[in-house]
PDB file of C-alpha atoms and ligand atoms in Angstrom:
ATOM      1  CA  MET A 746     -67.226 -20.242  -9.097  1.00  0.00           C
ATOM      2  CA  ARG A 747     -65.878 -23.618 -10.160  1.00  0.00           C
ATOM      3  CA  VAL A 748     -62.292 -24.789 -10.045  1.00  0.00           C
ATOM      4  CA  ILE A 749     -60.852 -27.123 -12.648  1.00  0.00           C
ATOM      5  CA  GLU A 750     -57.780 -28.816 -11.219  1.00  0.00           C
ATOM      6  CA  VAL A 751     -55.163 -29.903 -13.721  1.00  0.00           C
ATOM      7  CA  ASN A 752     -51.869 -31.692 -13.203  1.00  0.00           C
ATOM      8  CA  ASP A 753     -49.468 -29.021 -14.330  1.00  0.00           C
ATOM      9  CA  TYR A 754     -48.818 -25.824 -16.235  1.00  0.00           C
ATOM     10  CA  TYR A 755     -48.930 -27.592 -19.597  1.00  0.00           C
ATOM     11  CA  GLU A 756     -52.423 -28.954 -18.958  1.00  0.00           C
ATOM     12  CA  LEU A 757     -53.548 -25.591 -17.582  1.00  0.00           C
ATOM     13  CA  SER A 758     -52.454 -23.863 -20.765  1.00  0.00           C
ATOM     14  CA  GLN A 759     -54.118 -26.437 -23.007  1.00  0.00           C
ATOM     15  CA  LYS A 760     -57.395 -26.219 -21.085  1.00  0.00           C
ATOM     16  CA  ALA A 761     -57.417 -22.420 -21.069  1.00  0.00           C
ATOM     17  CA  ALA A 762     -56.649 -22.271 -24.799  1.00  0.00           C
ATOM     18  CA  GLU A 763     -59.379 -24.828 -25.492  1.00  0.00           C
ATOM     19  CA  MET A 764     -61.974 -22.682 -23.673  1.00  0.00           C
ATOM     20  CA  ILE A 765     -60.893 -19.504 -25.473  1.00  0.00           C
ATOM     21  CA  ILE A 766     -60.868 -21.224 -28.884  1.00  0.00           C
ATOM     22  CA  ASP A 767     -64.286 -22.684 -28.140  1.00  0.00           C
ATOM     23  CA  GLN A 768     -65.612 -19.185 -27.420  1.00  0.00           C
ATOM     24  CA  VAL A 769     -64.097 -17.849 -30.659  1.00  0.00           C
ATOM     25  CA  ARG A 770     -65.602 -20.681 -32.722  1.00  0.00           C
ATOM     26  CA  LYS A 771     -69.032 -20.360 -31.124  1.00  0.00           C
ATOM     27  CA  LYS A 772     -69.075 -16.571 -31.445  1.00  0.00           C
ATOM     28  CA  PRO A 773     -66.592 -15.402 -34.098  1.00  0.00           C
ATOM     29  CA  ASP A 774     -67.197 -11.730 -33.232  1.00  0.00           C
ATOM     30  CA  SER A 775     -66.515 -12.217 -29.516  1.00  0.00           C
ATOM     31  CA  VAL A 776     -64.973  -9.522 -27.379  1.00  0.00           C
ATOM     32  CA  LEU A 777     -62.104 -11.063 -25.407  1.00  0.00           C
ATOM     33  CA  GLY A 778     -60.480  -9.577 -22.317  1.00  0.00           C
ATOM     34  CA  LEU A 779     -56.801 -10.487 -22.247  1.00  0.00           C
ATOM     35  CA  ALA A 780     -54.141 -10.659 -19.561  1.00  0.00           C
ATOM     36  CA  THR A 781     -50.370 -10.500 -19.587  1.00  0.00           C
ATOM     37  CA  GLY A 782     -47.816 -12.011 -17.201  1.00  0.00           C
ATOM     38  CA  GLU A 783     -46.042 -15.330 -17.150  1.00  0.00           C
ATOM     39  CA  THR A 784     -48.977 -17.645 -16.492  1.00  0.00           C
ATOM     40  CA  VAL A 785     -50.851 -16.917 -19.697  1.00  0.00           C
ATOM     41  CA  LEU A 786     -47.803 -17.257 -21.977  1.00  0.00           C
ATOM     42  CA  GLU A 787     -48.295 -20.914 -22.871  1.00  0.00           C
ATOM     43  CA  THR A 788     -52.034 -20.374 -23.319  1.00  0.00           C
ATOM     44  CA  TYR A 789     -51.200 -17.881 -26.064  1.00  0.00           C
ATOM     45  CA  ALA A 790     -48.685 -20.333 -27.522  1.00  0.00           C
ATOM     46  CA  ALA A 791     -51.418 -23.002 -27.632  1.00  0.00           C
ATOM     47  CA  ILE A 792     -53.797 -20.559 -29.358  1.00  0.00           C
ATOM     48  CA  VAL A 793     -51.126 -19.783 -31.943  1.00  0.00           C
ATOM     49  CA  ASN A 794     -50.516 -23.490 -32.428  1.00  0.00           C
ATOM     50  CA  ASP A 795     -54.237 -24.092 -32.981  1.00  0.00           C
ATOM     51  CA  TYR A 796     -54.356 -21.177 -35.423  1.00  0.00           C
ATOM     52  CA  GLN A 797     -51.535 -22.720 -37.430  1.00  0.00           C
ATOM     53  CA  GLN A 798     -53.023 -26.217 -37.337  1.00  0.00           C
ATOM     54  CA  ASN A 799     -56.735 -25.486 -37.621  1.00  0.00           C
ATOM     55  CA  GLN A 800     -56.953 -21.913 -38.945  1.00  0.00           C
ATOM     56  CA  THR A 801     -59.363 -20.759 -36.209  1.00  0.00           C
ATOM     57  CA  SER A 802     -60.055 -17.211 -37.342  1.00  0.00           C
ATOM     58  CA  TYR A 803     -59.786 -14.074 -35.207  1.00  0.00           C
ATOM     59  CA  ARG A 804     -60.734 -11.724 -38.056  1.00  0.00           C
ATOM     60  CA  HIS A 805     -63.887 -10.504 -36.302  1.00  0.00           C
ATOM     61  CA  ILE A 806     -62.634 -10.772 -32.703  1.00  0.00           C
ATOM     62  CA  ARG A 807     -61.966  -7.662 -30.639  1.00  0.00           C
ATOM     63  CA  THR A 808     -59.667  -7.731 -27.633  1.00  0.00           C
ATOM     64  CA  PHE A 809     -59.261  -5.506 -24.590  1.00  0.00           C
ATOM     65  CA  ASN A 810     -56.204  -5.885 -22.406  1.00  0.00           C
ATOM     66  CA  LEU A 811     -56.519  -5.490 -18.675  1.00  0.00           C
ATOM     67  CA  ASP A 812     -53.719  -3.045 -18.150  1.00  0.00           C
ATOM     68  CA  GLU A 813     -50.635  -1.169 -19.288  1.00  0.00           C
ATOM     69  CA  TYR A 814     -47.730   0.535 -17.549  1.00  0.00           C
ATOM     70  CA  ILE A 815     -47.697   4.315 -17.567  1.00  0.00           C
ATOM     71  CA  GLY A 816     -44.637   5.743 -19.282  1.00  0.00           C
ATOM     72  CA  LEU A 817     -43.623   2.837 -21.510  1.00  0.00           C
ATOM     73  CA  ALA A 818     -43.944   3.245 -25.274  1.00  0.00           C
ATOM     74  CA  ALA A 819     -45.750   0.519 -27.231  1.00  0.00           C
ATOM     75  CA  ASP A 820     -42.429  -0.670 -28.653  1.00  0.00           C
ATOM     76  CA  HIS A 821     -40.735  -0.907 -25.234  1.00  0.00           C
ATOM     77  CA  PRO A 822     -39.966  -4.616 -24.668  1.00  0.00           C
ATOM     78  CA  ASN A 823     -41.633  -4.508 -21.243  1.00  0.00           C
ATOM     79  CA  SER A 824     -44.816  -2.773 -22.329  1.00  0.00           C
ATOM     80  CA  TYR A 825     -47.915  -4.901 -22.525  1.00  0.00           C
ATOM     81  CA  HIS A 826     -48.435  -3.679 -26.113  1.00  0.00           C
ATOM     82  CA  TYR A 827     -45.119  -5.291 -26.969  1.00  0.00           C
ATOM     83  CA  TYR A 828     -45.935  -8.444 -24.993  1.00  0.00           C
ATOM     84  CA  MET A 829     -49.253  -8.946 -26.808  1.00  0.00           C
ATOM     85  CA  ASN A 830     -47.741  -8.434 -30.263  1.00  0.00           C
ATOM     86  CA  GLU A 831     -44.807 -10.625 -29.442  1.00  0.00           C
ATOM     87  CA  HIS A 832     -46.773 -13.544 -28.003  1.00  0.00           C
ATOM     88  CA  LEU A 833     -50.121 -13.461 -29.777  1.00  0.00           C
ATOM     89  CA  PHE A 834     -51.267 -10.778 -32.196  1.00  0.00           C
ATOM     90  CA  ARG A 835     -48.511 -11.079 -34.793  1.00  0.00           C
ATOM     91  CA  PHE A 836     -49.189 -14.793 -35.222  1.00  0.00           C
ATOM     92  CA  ILE A 837     -52.964 -14.727 -35.774  1.00  0.00           C
ATOM     93  CA  ASP A 838     -55.267 -13.009 -38.257  1.00  0.00           C
ATOM     94  CA  ILE A 839     -56.711 -10.410 -35.885  1.00  0.00           C
ATOM     95  CA  PRO A 840     -56.618  -6.896 -37.398  1.00  0.00           C
ATOM     96  CA  MET A 841     -54.480  -4.737 -35.074  1.00  0.00           C
ATOM     97  CA  SER A 842     -57.216  -2.070 -35.219  1.00  0.00           C
ATOM     98  CA  GLN A 843     -59.424  -4.489 -33.240  1.00  0.00           C
ATOM     99  CA  THR A 844     -56.927  -4.916 -30.412  1.00  0.00           C
ATOM    100  CA  TYR A 845     -57.252  -2.410 -27.591  1.00  0.00           C
ATOM    101  CA  ILE A 846     -54.745  -1.767 -24.806  1.00  0.00           C
ATOM    102  CA  PRO A 847     -54.728   1.329 -22.560  1.00  0.00           C
ATOM    103  CA  ASN A 848     -52.332   3.999 -23.802  1.00  0.00           C
ATOM    104  CA  GLY A 849     -49.796   4.506 -21.035  1.00  0.00           C
ATOM    105  CA  LEU A 850     -48.313   7.466 -22.906  1.00  0.00           C
ATOM    106  CA  ALA A 851     -51.556   9.429 -23.318  1.00  0.00           C
ATOM    107  CA  ASP A 852     -51.184  13.172 -22.597  1.00  0.00           C
ATOM    108  CA  ASP A 853     -54.287  13.071 -20.444  1.00  0.00           C
ATOM    109  CA  ILE A 854     -54.197   9.791 -18.521  1.00  0.00           C
ATOM    110  CA  PRO A 855     -57.486  10.266 -16.574  1.00  0.00           C
ATOM    111  CA  GLU A 856     -59.200  10.993 -19.906  1.00  0.00           C
ATOM    112  CA  GLU A 857     -57.597   7.845 -21.383  1.00  0.00           C
ATOM    113  CA  CYS A 858     -59.138   5.804 -18.555  1.00  0.00           C
ATOM    114  CA  ILE A 859     -62.598   7.230 -19.307  1.00  0.00           C
ATOM    115  CA  ARG A 860     -62.129   6.613 -23.048  1.00  0.00           C
ATOM    116  CA  TYR A 861     -61.051   2.995 -22.485  1.00  0.00           C
ATOM    117  CA  GLU A 862     -63.965   2.210 -20.192  1.00  0.00           C
ATOM    118  CA  LYS A 863     -66.420   3.717 -22.697  1.00  0.00           C
ATOM    119  CA  LEU A 864     -64.883   1.810 -25.584  1.00  0.00           C
ATOM    120  CA  ILE A 865     -65.457  -1.515 -23.844  1.00  0.00           C
ATOM    121  CA  GLY A 866     -69.125  -0.582 -23.464  1.00  0.00           C
ATOM    122  CA  GLN A 867     -69.385   0.593 -27.068  1.00  0.00           C
ATOM    123  CA  CYS A 868     -68.054  -2.791 -28.227  1.00  0.00           C
ATOM    124  CA  GLY A 869     -70.843  -4.516 -26.307  1.00  0.00           C
ATOM    125  CA  GLY A 870     -68.867  -5.520 -23.222  1.00  0.00           C
ATOM    126  CA  ILE A 871     -66.472  -8.405 -22.719  1.00  0.00           C
ATOM    127  CA  ASP A 872     -67.702 -11.919 -23.482  1.00  0.00           C
ATOM    128  CA  LEU A 873     -64.757 -13.766 -21.973  1.00  0.00           C
ATOM    129  CA  GLN A 874     -62.134 -12.264 -19.686  1.00  0.00           C
ATOM    130  CA  ILE A 875     -58.861 -14.059 -18.917  1.00  0.00           C
ATOM    131  CA  LEU A 876     -57.188 -13.247 -15.607  1.00  0.00           C
ATOM    132  CA  GLY A 877     -53.979 -14.134 -13.846  1.00  0.00           C
ATOM    133  CA  ILE A 878     -53.684 -13.574 -10.111  1.00  0.00           C
ATOM    134  CA  GLY A 879     -50.981 -11.712  -8.238  1.00  0.00           C
ATOM    135  CA  ARG A 880     -49.519 -13.213  -5.080  1.00  0.00           C
ATOM    136  CA  ASN A 881     -51.356 -10.523  -3.118  1.00  0.00           C
ATOM    137  CA  GLY A 882     -54.641 -11.339  -4.866  1.00  0.00           C
ATOM    138  CA  HIS A 883     -54.515  -8.565  -7.453  1.00  0.00           C
ATOM    139  CA  ILE A 884     -56.427  -8.940 -10.694  1.00  0.00           C
ATOM    140  CA  GLY A 885     -55.361  -6.704 -13.547  1.00  0.00           C
ATOM    141  CA  PHE A 886     -53.347  -4.181 -11.568  1.00  0.00           C
ATOM    142  CA  ASN A 887     -56.070  -3.779  -8.935  1.00  0.00           C
ATOM    143  CA  GLU A 888     -54.058  -3.961  -5.766  1.00  0.00           C
ATOM    144  CA  PRO A 889     -55.462  -4.884  -2.327  1.00  0.00           C
ATOM    145  CA  GLY A 890     -57.766  -2.149  -1.044  1.00  0.00           C
ATOM    146  CA  THR A 891     -59.095  -1.188  -4.489  1.00  0.00           C
ATOM    147  CA  SER A 892     -62.826  -0.450  -4.443  1.00  0.00           C
ATOM    148  CA  PHE A 893     -65.018  -3.152  -5.924  1.00  0.00           C
ATOM    149  CA  ASP A 894     -66.837  -0.280  -7.710  1.00  0.00           C
ATOM    150  CA  SER A 895     -63.723   0.877  -9.553  1.00  0.00           C
ATOM    151  CA  THR A 896     -63.755   1.334 -13.314  1.00  0.00           C
ATOM    152  CA  THR A 897     -60.653   1.840 -15.514  1.00  0.00           C
ATOM    153  CA  HIS A 898     -58.242   3.919 -13.446  1.00  0.00           C
ATOM    154  CA  VAL A 899     -54.659   4.804 -12.596  1.00  0.00           C
ATOM    155  CA  VAL A 900     -52.924   2.751  -9.927  1.00  0.00           C
ATOM    156  CA  GLU A 901     -49.774   3.131  -7.977  1.00  0.00           C
ATOM    157  CA  LEU A 902     -48.216  -0.333  -8.103  1.00  0.00           C
ATOM    158  CA  ALA A 903     -47.573  -2.122  -4.817  1.00  0.00           C
ATOM    159  CA  HIS A 904     -43.905  -2.613  -3.989  1.00  0.00           C
ATOM    160  CA  SER A 905     -44.471  -6.400  -4.035  1.00  0.00           C
ATOM    161  CA  THR A 906     -45.944  -6.210  -7.541  1.00  0.00           C
ATOM    162  CA  ARG A 907     -43.055  -4.087  -8.834  1.00  0.00           C
ATOM    163  CA  LYS A 908     -40.623  -6.485  -7.205  1.00  0.00           C
ATOM    164  CA  ALA A 909     -42.366  -9.536  -8.710  1.00  0.00           C
ATOM    165  CA  ASN A 910     -42.412  -7.912 -12.152  1.00  0.00           C
ATOM    166  CA  SER A 911     -38.820  -6.689 -11.890  1.00  0.00           C
ATOM    167  CA  ARG A 912     -37.798 -10.126 -13.177  1.00  0.00           C
ATOM    168  CA  PHE A 913     -38.692  -8.822 -16.632  1.00  0.00           C
ATOM    169  CA  PHE A 914     -36.654  -5.595 -16.237  1.00  0.00           C
ATOM    170  CA  SER A 915     -32.947  -5.092 -15.654  1.00  0.00           C
ATOM    171  CA  SER A 916     -33.565  -3.534 -12.241  1.00  0.00           C
ATOM    172  CA  LEU A 917     -36.388  -2.737  -9.821  1.00  0.00           C
ATOM    173  CA  GLU A 918     -35.880   1.010 -10.447  1.00  0.00           C
ATOM    174  CA  GLU A 919     -36.831   0.513 -14.091  1.00  0.00           C
ATOM    175  CA  VAL A 920     -40.254  -0.939 -13.257  1.00  0.00           C
ATOM    176  CA  PRO A 921     -42.830   1.829 -13.718  1.00  0.00           C
ATOM    177  CA  THR A 922     -44.482   3.031 -10.523  1.00  0.00           C
ATOM    178  CA  HIS A 923     -47.930   3.512 -12.071  1.00  0.00           C
ATOM    179  CA  ALA A 924     -50.231   1.744 -14.487  1.00  0.00           C
ATOM    180  CA  ILE A 925     -53.655   2.032 -16.061  1.00  0.00           C
ATOM    181  CA  THR A 926     -55.901  -0.895 -15.274  1.00  0.00           C
ATOM    182  CA  MET A 927     -59.465  -1.944 -15.897  1.00  0.00           C
ATOM    183  CA  GLY A 928     -61.235  -1.589 -12.561  1.00  0.00           C
ATOM    184  CA  ILE A 929     -62.811  -4.367 -10.570  1.00  0.00           C
ATOM    185  CA  ALA A 930     -66.306  -3.314 -11.692  1.00  0.00           C
ATOM    186  CA  THR A 931     -65.067  -3.358 -15.305  1.00  0.00           C
ATOM    187  CA  ILE A 932     -63.807  -6.914 -14.898  1.00  0.00           C
ATOM    188  CA  MET A 933     -66.977  -8.028 -13.113  1.00  0.00           C
ATOM    189  CA  LYS A 934     -69.141  -6.849 -16.024  1.00  0.00           C
ATOM    190  CA  SER A 935     -67.553  -9.536 -18.234  1.00  0.00           C
ATOM    191  CA  ARG A 936     -70.044 -12.240 -19.080  1.00  0.00           C
ATOM    192  CA  GLN A 937     -67.583 -15.045 -18.406  1.00  0.00           C
ATOM    193  CA  ILE A 938     -64.257 -15.056 -16.558  1.00  0.00           C
ATOM    194  CA  ILE A 939     -61.421 -17.565 -16.484  1.00  0.00           C
ATOM    195  CA  LEU A 940     -58.713 -17.143 -13.842  1.00  0.00           C
ATOM    196  CA  LEU A 941     -55.442 -19.041 -14.207  1.00  0.00           C
ATOM    197  CA  ALA A 942     -53.141 -19.998 -11.344  1.00  0.00           C
ATOM    198  CA  SER A 943     -50.052 -22.120 -11.628  1.00  0.00           C
ATOM    199  CA  GLY A 944     -47.268 -23.215  -9.339  1.00  0.00           C
ATOM    200  CA  GLU A 945     -46.384 -23.230  -5.701  1.00  0.00           C
ATOM    201  CA  ARG A 946     -45.901 -19.449  -5.651  1.00  0.00           C
ATOM    202  CA  LYS A 947     -49.691 -19.079  -6.064  1.00  0.00           C
ATOM    203  CA  ALA A 948     -50.637 -21.703  -3.446  1.00  0.00           C
ATOM    204  CA  HIS A 949     -50.952 -19.284  -0.528  1.00  0.00           C
ATOM    205  CA  ILE A 950     -53.136 -16.759  -2.330  1.00  0.00           C
ATOM    206  CA  MET A 951     -55.295 -19.545  -3.774  1.00  0.00           C
ATOM    207  CA  SER A 952     -56.014 -20.887  -0.307  1.00  0.00           C
ATOM    208  CA  GLN A 953     -56.808 -17.368   0.918  1.00  0.00           C
ATOM    209  CA  LEU A 954     -59.068 -16.859  -2.074  1.00  0.00           C
ATOM    210  CA  LEU A 955     -60.979 -20.111  -1.763  1.00  0.00           C
ATOM    211  CA  GLU A 956     -61.121 -20.296   2.014  1.00  0.00           C
ATOM    212  CA  GLY A 957     -61.500 -16.633   2.929  1.00  0.00           C
ATOM    213  CA  GLU A 958     -64.260 -14.066   2.714  1.00  0.00           C
ATOM    214  CA  VAL A 959     -65.022 -11.594  -0.041  1.00  0.00           C
ATOM    215  CA  THR A 960     -62.885  -8.592   0.873  1.00  0.00           C
ATOM    216  CA  PRO A 961     -61.162  -5.723  -0.950  1.00  0.00           C
ATOM    217  CA  ASN A 962     -57.967  -6.912   0.763  1.00  0.00           C
ATOM    218  CA  ILE A 963     -58.010  -9.783  -1.733  1.00  0.00           C
ATOM    219  CA  PRO A 964     -59.318  -8.201  -4.950  1.00  0.00           C
ATOM    220  CA  ALA A 965     -59.838 -11.592  -6.649  1.00  0.00           C
ATOM    221  CA  SER A 966     -62.262 -12.627  -3.879  1.00  0.00           C
ATOM    222  CA  ILE A 967     -65.025 -10.582  -5.558  1.00  0.00           C
ATOM    223  CA  LEU A 968     -65.069 -13.229  -8.289  1.00  0.00           C
ATOM    224  CA  LYS A 969     -66.965 -15.462  -5.867  1.00  0.00           C
ATOM    225  CA  THR A 970     -70.003 -13.249  -6.466  1.00  0.00           C
ATOM    226  CA  HIS A 971     -69.822 -13.493 -10.273  1.00  0.00           C
ATOM    227  CA  PRO A 972     -72.215 -15.964 -11.929  1.00  0.00           C
ATOM    228  CA  ASN A 973     -69.761 -17.441 -14.432  1.00  0.00           C
ATOM    229  CA  VAL A 974     -66.193 -17.828 -13.206  1.00  0.00           C
ATOM    230  CA  THR A 975     -63.929 -20.782 -13.904  1.00  0.00           C
ATOM    231  CA  ILE A 976     -60.581 -21.105 -12.178  1.00  0.00           C
ATOM    232  CA  ILE A 977     -58.086 -23.350 -13.918  1.00  0.00           C
ATOM    233  CA  ALA A 978     -55.342 -24.201 -11.462  1.00  0.00           C
ATOM    234  CA  ASP A 979     -52.679 -26.844 -11.243  1.00  0.00           C
ATOM    235  CA  LYS A 980     -52.026 -29.167  -8.332  1.00  0.00           C
ATOM    236  CA  GLU A 981     -49.224 -27.017  -6.945  1.00  0.00           C
ATOM    237  CA  ALA A 982     -51.380 -23.893  -6.916  1.00  0.00           C
ATOM    238  CA  LEU A 983     -54.108 -25.841  -5.079  1.00  0.00           C
ATOM    239  CA  SER A 984     -51.764 -27.618  -2.696  1.00  0.00           C
ATOM    240  CA  LEU A 985     -52.808 -25.600   0.379  1.00  0.00           C
ATOM    241  CA  ILE A 986     -56.587 -25.908  -0.063  1.00  0.00           C
ATOM    242  CA  GLY A 987     -58.369 -27.662   2.801  1.00  0.00           C
ATOM    243  CA  LYS A 988     -60.599 -30.699   2.208  1.00  0.00           C
ATOM    244  CA  GLU A 989     -63.863 -28.845   2.799  1.00  0.00           C
ATOM    245  CA  GLN A 990     -63.074 -26.058   0.326  1.00  0.00           C
ATOM    246  CA  ARG A 991     -61.953 -28.659  -2.159  1.00  0.00           C
ATOM    247  CA  LYS A 992     -65.407 -30.282  -1.954  1.00  0.00           C
ATOM    248  CA  VAL A 993     -67.130 -26.939  -2.508  1.00  0.00           C
ATOM    249  CA  TYR A 994     -65.152 -25.728  -5.514  1.00  0.00           C
ATOM    250  CA  VAL A 995     -62.870 -28.291  -7.104  1.00  0.00           C
ATOM    251  CA  GLN A 996     -64.109 -30.466  -9.961  1.00  0.00           C
TER     252      GLN A 996
HETATM  253  O1  LIG B1401     -48.861 -14.646 -14.383  1.00  0.00           O
HETATM  254  P1  LIG B1401     -47.969 -13.918 -13.430  1.00  0.00           P
HETATM  255  O2  LIG B1401     -46.710 -13.451 -14.066  1.00  0.00           O
HETATM  256  O3  LIG B1401     -47.753 -14.694 -12.177  1.00  0.00           O
HETATM  257  O4  LIG B1401     -48.742 -12.614 -13.014  1.00  0.00           O
HETATM  258  C1  LIG B1401     -50.010 -12.624 -12.427  1.00  0.00           C
HETATM  259  C2  LIG B1401     -50.666 -11.302 -12.685  1.00  0.00           C
HETATM  260  O5  LIG B1401     -49.798 -10.263 -12.315  1.00  0.00           O
HETATM  261  C3  LIG B1401     -49.576  -9.385 -13.394  1.00  0.00           C
HETATM  262  O6  LIG B1401     -48.401  -9.766 -14.056  1.00  0.00           O
HETATM  263  C4  LIG B1401     -49.455  -7.989 -12.907  1.00  0.00           C
HETATM  264  O7  LIG B1401     -48.506  -7.926 -11.921  1.00  0.00           O
HETATM  265  C5  LIG B1401     -50.759  -9.602 -14.274  1.00  0.00           C
HETATM  266  O8  LIG B1401     -50.509  -9.121 -15.539  1.00  0.00           O
HETATM  267  C6  LIG B1401     -50.975 -11.063 -14.141  1.00  0.00           C
HETATM  268  O9  LIG B1401     -52.256 -11.402 -14.472  1.00  0.00           O
END
């Protein structure tokens, strides 16, 4: 695991976009794993900007999103379907039929999880997975305590996660209680992973991640055992890292 330290959120977004665009140019039929949330927003904006300036093509790219709320329709403004269309897909030339997001309205949700996991395999697995990190160390919606062996599954969202995400809803009660998420084993099968962390609100979890052990209590800690993980984090997110850990990880 290597950590690229950047000055601020702007630089983080530029660097992340650059790495994703590089992957797309090198392998135009790449399978990308995508995240939602606030952190990745400007990365998508930078990808859109590059598309408009340089016409990088996504015609043969396939994408798999990490997660989706259960119970929200694709056109609900807080669904991750809506988020992805709104911030990325509608601006680039990716055919919508090549963008995959779990269906949180499926009649048979356990079956939907199995289908989604299989589909990732049938597409050859994920070449590059983008991750944000929750303040409790969650990746996707894999909350603390999730088995490292988990594949795509249903989760009950932690109160802290619902509270954090309630900023996008009109009230906490409106935040769905459950979601479908790729599992930790699903994420770990990706050939390359980039995790993004920005701002002071991620400083505590970043120090726990970099200084602590690999434990299901911090789902992101499993990334330390993956052969190709890059963390892009800004100075604020790395502000609580001790000198020794800095020497080990930070470039
Ligand atoms: O980027 P944010 O909004 O801080 O969220 C971090 C992570 O938490 C989630 O929003 C889920 O709670 C993920 O989608 C995201 O990767």
